[in-house]
XYZ file of C-alpha atoms in Angstrom:
479
model
C 198.432 9.669 -22.835
C 198.975 8.516 -19.301
C 197.467 5.340 -17.910
C 195.352 7.324 -15.412
C 193.758 9.380 -18.204
C 193.000 6.226 -20.186
C 191.399 4.688 -17.117
C 189.358 7.833 -16.512
C 188.073 7.822 -20.104
C 187.241 4.143 -19.859
C 185.393 4.799 -16.612
C 183.405 7.599 -18.204
C 182.505 5.405 -21.171
C 181.415 2.623 -18.839
C 179.346 5.084 -16.804
C 177.712 6.436 -19.963
C 177.003 2.904 -21.172
C 175.472 2.062 -17.787
C 173.239 5.133 -17.951
C 172.121 4.292 -21.496
C 171.487 0.690 -20.489
C 169.472 1.840 -17.460
C 167.389 4.163 -19.606
C 166.724 1.474 -22.218
C 165.888 -1.096 -19.522
C 163.519 1.339 -17.798
C 161.847 2.211 -21.116
C 161.345 -1.460 -21.992
C 159.971 -2.225 -18.512
C 157.558 0.712 -18.623
C 156.470 -0.178 -22.143
C 155.522 -3.639 -20.902
C 153.367 -1.998 -18.248
C 151.868 0.055 -21.115
C 152.051 3.323 -19.182
C 152.579 6.353 -21.447
C 155.179 8.911 -20.294
C 152.598 11.686 -19.803
C 150.900 9.584 -17.119
C 154.137 8.544 -15.410
C 155.333 12.171 -15.143
C 152.624 13.462 -12.737
C 152.958 10.287 -10.657
C 156.665 11.005 -10.164
C 155.918 14.615 -9.282
C 153.436 13.576 -6.596
C 155.890 11.052 -5.156
C 158.623 13.704 -4.924
C 156.514 16.182 -2.951
C 157.932 16.916 0.497
C 161.380 15.433 -0.175
C 164.708 17.230 -0.255
C 164.988 20.083 -2.723
C 167.746 18.440 -4.773
C 165.724 15.251 -5.200
C 162.561 17.158 -6.010
C 164.396 19.228 -8.628
C 165.841 16.107 -10.250
C 162.439 14.413 -10.376
C 160.822 17.523 -11.848
C 163.433 17.580 -14.608
C 162.779 13.904 -15.321
C 159.036 14.546 -15.429
C 159.537 17.428 -17.836
C 161.632 15.187 -20.089
C 158.924 12.504 -20.072
C 156.321 15.074 -21.068
C 158.501 16.319 -23.931
C 159.146 12.789 -25.201
C 155.443 11.981 -25.173
C 153.807 15.224 -26.218
C 156.514 16.376 -28.627
C 156.778 19.858 -30.047
C 153.658 21.831 -29.265
C 152.466 24.842 -31.197
C 150.055 27.645 -30.386
C 146.743 26.862 -32.044
C 144.846 29.457 -34.018
C 141.031 29.410 -34.383
C 139.908 27.010 -37.093
C 136.701 26.945 -39.133
C 135.263 23.432 -39.297
C 131.979 21.915 -40.391
C 131.804 20.317 -36.918
C 130.208 22.453 -34.193
C 127.922 25.482 -34.436
C 127.619 26.879 -37.949
C 126.710 30.367 -39.221
C 123.792 28.938 -41.189
C 120.486 28.181 -39.444
C 119.542 24.582 -38.882
C 117.717 23.290 -41.936
C 114.877 22.548 -42.362
C 113.377 25.215 -40.124
C 110.633 23.918 -37.806
C 106.980 24.535 -38.643
C 104.400 25.702 -36.122
C 103.000 28.781 -34.416
C 105.673 31.477 -34.093
C 105.796 33.277 -30.734
C 108.105 36.301 -31.068
C 110.158 37.324 -28.026
C 112.021 40.629 -27.726
C 113.319 40.783 -24.151
C 114.024 38.683 -21.064
C 110.592 39.236 -19.471
C 108.840 38.063 -22.637
C 111.153 35.031 -22.813
C 110.273 33.969 -19.256
C 106.561 34.396 -20.012
C 106.779 32.461 -23.279
C 108.504 29.534 -21.572
C 105.904 29.441 -18.782
C 102.972 29.561 -21.218
C 104.400 27.363 -23.973
C 102.168 24.947 -25.840
C 102.940 22.039 -28.215
C 103.892 23.207 -31.688
C 104.969 26.712 -30.665
C 108.210 28.179 -32.012
C 109.476 30.686 -29.465
C 111.631 32.937 -31.653
C 114.041 35.338 -29.997
C 114.510 38.591 -31.883
C 118.107 39.722 -32.514
C 119.719 41.277 -29.471
C 121.100 40.635 -25.992
C 119.167 38.922 -23.197
C 120.467 39.030 -19.604
C 119.515 36.552 -16.869
C 120.545 37.469 -13.313
C 120.056 35.800 -9.953
C 119.805 32.376 -8.397
C 116.892 31.148 -10.463
C 116.786 29.537 -13.885
C 114.565 29.632 -16.949
C 112.089 26.920 -15.929
C 110.705 24.655 -18.635
C 107.754 22.588 -17.381
C 105.235 22.608 -20.246
C 105.331 19.448 -22.365
C 105.654 19.253 -26.109
C 104.811 16.127 -28.110
C 106.581 13.974 -30.680
C 104.404 15.435 -33.449
C 104.507 18.981 -32.042
C 107.677 19.737 -30.076
C 108.240 23.172 -28.535
C 111.115 25.069 -30.127
C 113.223 27.924 -28.733
C 115.423 29.465 -31.393
C 117.023 32.368 -33.151
C 115.932 32.715 -36.758
C 119.581 33.289 -37.681
C 122.651 32.127 -35.753
C 124.951 34.731 -34.206
C 122.134 37.240 -33.737
C 120.799 36.261 -30.290
C 123.121 36.511 -27.288
C 122.009 35.261 -23.891
C 124.130 36.300 -20.913
C 123.731 34.155 -17.796
C 124.746 35.528 -14.426
C 123.133 32.567 -12.687
C 123.874 29.061 -11.480
C 122.064 27.560 -14.447
C 120.163 28.796 -17.455
C 117.426 26.652 -18.987
C 116.149 23.929 -16.644
C 114.185 21.411 -18.689
C 111.760 19.179 -16.797
C 109.358 18.414 -19.623
C 109.564 16.344 -22.829
C 110.036 17.326 -26.454
C 111.854 20.661 -26.355
C 114.308 21.896 -29.016
C 116.858 24.728 -28.632
C 118.751 25.962 -31.687
C 120.918 28.747 -33.132
C 121.580 30.462 -29.770
C 124.729 32.073 -28.356
C 124.864 31.547 -24.576
C 127.618 32.871 -22.330
C 128.233 32.544 -18.601
C 129.159 35.949 -17.175
C 129.338 35.190 -13.441
C 132.003 37.098 -11.475
C 132.785 33.826 -9.708
C 133.283 31.006 -12.213
C 132.137 28.489 -9.623
C 128.636 30.002 -9.793
C 128.140 29.549 -13.563
C 127.397 25.831 -13.550
C 125.127 24.941 -16.492
C 123.669 26.582 -19.578
C 121.207 23.660 -19.818
C 120.097 21.367 -16.997
C 117.925 18.506 -18.267
C 116.208 16.506 -15.531
C 113.471 13.990 -14.730
C 110.707 14.427 -17.317
C 112.952 16.141 -19.885
C 112.945 13.283 -22.389
C 113.641 13.774 -26.108
C 115.473 17.046 -25.510
C 117.385 18.425 -28.508
C 120.082 21.107 -28.617
C 121.567 21.916 -31.997
C 123.712 24.611 -33.562
C 124.291 26.574 -30.364
C 127.528 28.250 -29.241
C 127.910 27.959 -25.464
C 130.834 29.544 -23.601
C 132.155 29.724 -20.035
C 130.371 27.133 -17.920
C 131.594 24.306 -15.714
C 129.175 21.850 -17.308
C 127.534 23.408 -20.333
C 125.025 20.526 -20.401
C 124.055 18.679 -17.218
C 121.688 15.716 -17.590
C 120.424 13.656 -14.645
C 117.429 11.890 -13.132
C 115.030 13.546 -10.710
C 112.147 12.286 -8.554
C 112.299 8.831 -10.116
C 112.244 10.075 -13.710
C 115.069 9.992 -16.241
C 115.440 12.272 -19.290
C 116.073 9.599 -21.912
C 116.390 9.841 -25.683
C 118.045 13.241 -26.008
C 120.369 14.708 -28.621
C 123.214 17.243 -28.408
C 124.256 17.834 -31.986
C 126.279 20.423 -33.867
C 127.124 22.686 -30.928
C 130.332 24.511 -29.987
C 131.178 24.199 -26.282
C 134.231 25.986 -24.928
C 135.710 28.221 -22.231
C 137.896 31.285 -22.528
C 139.890 30.590 -19.341
C 140.547 27.689 -16.949
C 137.623 27.098 -14.584
C 138.267 28.185 -11.006
C 135.955 25.724 -9.281
C 136.069 22.787 -6.900
C 133.129 21.149 -8.699
C 133.093 19.033 -11.860
C 134.299 20.552 -15.128
C 132.763 18.590 -18.010
C 131.014 20.364 -20.933
C 128.653 17.381 -21.382
C 127.933 15.751 -18.009
C 125.342 12.986 -18.408
C 124.252 10.852 -15.446
C 121.726 7.968 -15.403
C 120.045 8.693 -18.749
C 119.681 6.256 -21.666
C 119.852 6.443 -25.442
C 121.375 9.873 -25.940
C 123.258 10.881 -29.071
C 126.156 13.314 -28.667
C 127.310 14.079 -32.194
C 129.120 16.591 -34.402
C 130.005 18.938 -31.549
C 133.210 20.911 -31.105
C 134.282 20.600 -27.453
C 137.378 22.403 -26.226
C 139.308 24.114 -23.420
C 137.696 22.412 -20.422
C 140.543 22.947 -17.959
C 139.890 22.695 -14.230
C 142.197 24.979 -12.257
C 141.089 24.120 -8.687
C 140.325 21.045 -6.597
C 141.492 17.742 -8.069
C 142.134 19.435 -11.467
C 140.606 16.468 -13.335
C 138.227 17.329 -16.162
C 136.481 15.576 -19.065
C 135.224 16.743 -22.437
C 132.125 14.549 -22.185
C 131.099 11.552 -20.138
C 128.066 9.330 -19.714
C 127.757 7.437 -16.429
C 125.360 6.516 -13.580
C 124.117 3.102 -14.805
C 122.787 4.407 -18.109
C 122.790 2.467 -21.372
C 122.701 2.831 -25.131
C 124.434 6.222 -25.274
C 126.447 7.173 -28.361
C 129.271 9.711 -28.688
C 130.219 10.107 -32.338
C 131.686 12.491 -34.918
C 132.883 15.099 -32.423
C 136.075 17.166 -32.391
C 137.399 17.187 -28.823
C 140.413 19.405 -28.058
C 141.346 19.359 -24.384
C 143.764 22.240 -24.993
C 142.861 24.343 -28.005
C 143.248 28.092 -27.427
C 144.174 27.510 -23.761
C 147.527 25.772 -23.380
C 150.249 25.176 -20.839
C 148.046 24.628 -17.785
C 148.422 21.876 -15.208
C 145.818 19.222 -14.492
C 144.507 16.047 -16.035
C 142.238 16.500 -19.032
C 140.453 13.405 -20.398
C 138.759 13.555 -23.792
C 135.737 11.223 -23.768
C 134.545 8.677 -21.233
C 132.036 5.936 -20.613
C 131.831 5.937 -16.832
C 133.714 9.129 -16.003
C 135.049 9.172 -12.455
C 132.171 7.063 -11.119
C 128.811 7.957 -9.563
C 127.516 8.186 -6.006
C 124.967 5.406 -5.439
C 121.984 7.732 -4.766
C 122.437 9.227 -8.253
C 122.652 5.904 -10.117
C 119.694 4.875 -12.227
C 119.526 1.530 -10.393
C 120.872 2.945 -7.075
C 123.745 0.455 -7.368
C 125.874 1.291 -10.435
C 126.985 -2.296 -10.940
C 128.104 -0.854 -14.246
C 128.459 2.838 -14.982
C 127.488 2.288 -18.627
C 126.142 -0.582 -20.680
C 126.319 -0.793 -24.461
C 127.928 2.612 -24.958
C 129.533 3.573 -28.287
C 132.353 6.041 -28.984
C 132.909 6.215 -32.749
C 134.348 8.509 -35.395
C 135.729 11.199 -33.065
C 138.918 13.254 -33.284
C 140.387 13.679 -29.795
C 143.577 15.701 -29.419
C 145.842 17.688 -27.095
C 144.859 15.953 -23.835
C 147.213 15.636 -20.872
C 145.566 12.323 -19.914
C 143.556 9.598 -21.668
C 141.877 10.364 -24.942
C 139.187 7.761 -24.158
C 138.615 6.316 -20.682
C 136.250 3.469 -19.752
C 135.248 3.015 -16.111
C 132.997 0.019 -15.370
C 131.572 0.251 -18.874
C 130.205 -3.086 -20.112
C 129.721 -4.159 -23.741
C 131.358 -0.995 -25.074
C 132.385 -0.284 -28.640
C 135.287 2.059 -29.413
C 135.363 2.307 -33.188
C 137.397 4.319 -35.697
C 138.481 7.228 -33.529
C 141.616 9.299 -34.169
C 143.579 10.133 -31.012
C 146.570 12.475 -31.306
C 148.628 13.826 -28.387
C 146.630 11.977 -25.726
C 147.294 9.153 -23.266
C 145.434 6.733 -25.553
C 142.599 4.394 -24.549
C 142.186 2.885 -21.068
C 139.660 0.159 -20.187
C 139.442 -0.108 -16.411
C 137.920 -2.520 -13.859
C 136.472 -6.000 -14.291
C 133.017 -4.664 -15.173
C 134.473 -3.031 -18.304
C 134.447 -4.942 -21.571
C 135.257 -3.244 -24.840
C 135.711 -3.931 -28.527
C 138.399 -1.509 -29.690
C 138.540 -1.611 -33.463
C 139.821 0.448 -36.374
C 141.227 3.284 -34.262
C 144.287 5.430 -35.054
C 146.032 6.002 -31.735
C 149.095 8.153 -31.146
C 149.633 6.347 -27.828
C 148.603 3.039 -26.201
C 145.579 0.820 -25.624
C 145.591 -0.757 -22.189
C 143.433 -2.650 -19.717
C 143.738 -1.825 -16.012
C 142.415 -3.458 -12.862
C 141.070 -6.508 -14.715
C 139.352 -4.631 -17.527
C 138.757 -6.769 -20.612
C 139.587 -5.354 -24.025
C 139.403 -7.002 -27.437
C 141.486 -5.169 -30.012
C 141.192 -5.635 -33.760
C 143.019 -3.760 -36.520
C 144.111 -0.624 -34.689
C 147.119 1.497 -35.617
C 148.901 2.150 -32.290
C 152.162 3.940 -31.468
C 152.923 1.878 -28.338
C 154.662 2.859 -25.113
C 158.262 2.036 -26.104
C 158.107 4.427 -29.054
C 156.790 7.149 -26.753
C 159.671 6.723 -24.282
C 162.050 7.008 -27.216
C 160.307 10.140 -28.465
C 159.013 8.484 -31.640
C 155.510 9.180 -33.016
C 154.843 7.109 -36.142
C 151.057 7.621 -35.995
C 151.393 11.372 -35.570
C 153.769 11.383 -38.530
C 150.938 10.238 -40.824
C 149.510 13.771 -40.810
C 150.685 17.029 -42.373
C 151.027 19.102 -39.205
C 149.098 17.632 -36.269
C 150.589 20.122 -33.789
C 148.787 22.814 -35.833
C 145.654 20.640 -36.156
C 146.312 20.127 -39.856
C 145.146 16.514 -40.041
C 145.470 16.014 -43.780
C 147.358 12.859 -44.728
C 151.001 13.212 -45.712
C 150.773 10.186 -47.970
C 148.249 7.437 -48.521
C 146.583 6.514 -45.216
C 146.665 2.970 -43.795
C 143.446 1.170 -44.682
C 141.336 -1.682 -43.362
C 140.247 -4.461 -45.649
C 137.310 -5.921 -43.731
C 134.709 -3.866 -41.892
C 132.421 -5.687 -39.475
C 129.906 -2.845 -39.343
C 129.350 0.656 -40.646
C 130.945 3.501 -38.729
C 130.486 7.273 -39.067
C 133.019 9.446 -40.865
C 133.812 12.567 -38.846
C 133.646 14.783 -41.922
C 130.971 13.008 -43.963
C 128.356 10.265 -43.583
C 128.676 6.540 -42.894
C 131.560 4.383 -44.101
C 131.679 0.749 -45.101
C 133.937 -1.745 -46.881
C 137.563 -0.669 -47.404
C 138.292 2.443 -45.300
C 141.201 4.171 -43.586
C 141.907 3.713 -39.909
C 140.643 6.419 -37.600
C 137.823 8.944 -37.720
C 137.952 10.241 -41.288
C 138.910 9.578 -44.877
C 139.702 13.183 -45.759
C 140.006 15.799 -43.023
C 139.925 18.642 -45.537
C 136.216 17.820 -45.912
C 135.825 19.000 -42.291
C 137.099 22.473 -43.108
C 134.649 25.212 -43.927
C 135.079 26.820 -47.329
C 135.889 30.527 -47.024
């Protein structure tokens, strides 16, 4: 072997070593910044826009590699049957009161306009079509002892088609909606905004066991004329879309602004992809200077049956993307949320953060399971959060002076992500197929400071596993 060949081989080995060293150094540096690869990738893509084609191509390849390292092997999901979300059985117990039967759209509009406390407006099986710019106005008040109920006697028998900007507009207290199938059928997706719009006087609103499809914000809650619809509940619903939303406006299945003391629980929220505008979407957020809101025991799948689309999908948020001052409860939004709780949720398949806090004070993030997300971010000095008992296939980080107190979380960490390692994800049977059964014995906590909900069952206390559930098979419906 000639001397020149030996020198060439040595040079190649030195070059390879330099490349490896550069990669390792970059990974360590980025891990210290606590930035997951999936969030660095789109930043690099934006920075490369407008540069020479060769540079742009190289950056795009690097971004694709970062996404693969972070997100891993992805599989096509098939529809699953869970005990979370709308169920084929009617809500039990059935409400008691005066039954008002409704058989068509005209009768439904009349029943809503003439409703009285204690009435149970019962839609007969069939299809109901709502066309035009108007909505189904709800202005008659129920009471705590005698709420007004709108329902199907049996789920999956009543189908409401909305070719309108919004469906039910609730501006009165103590209304319950249950067992309904509601679908947006607008030719322009931008027009189908809300299935339910709860405003002003619409306190103590309840929606349960409904399947709602193809809206930009399936539920929109906000103040109006100085009133705020506090104390509501969105429980046991399935909220999804069958295609990415072509709209410049917000895409958030549960969009709550300036209301207090809501409970968002046991819902299945999925496929909320925004295909236009800033392409940022959320599964659910509460913001606008509200307080005391709880998001618990939900399954949130940013990409479920819709996959491979661009954009930034965030799972759950206290604070969302912020609120314009006129829409804040206090007209100032010193904090976007105060005393909010996110507990016992499964959040998966999100291109951005699984949980995002924006100016959210005195928050509690307890026993959530986050898989294939950007982890948990606590942002801005107004945000303070106790992050405890979570199982996180990514990072926990504070940004822009956010304050986070972590205790007993199982976290993958940024360095592992840059090396393509996923020790938290490896705890489950087949997370890419949403099979979240444990492979072996789960990691457990010894000391619980307070009770937290189990995604699949009731409350938990004492010695429990990290994350949202003890046994995910209990979340599966028995065939």
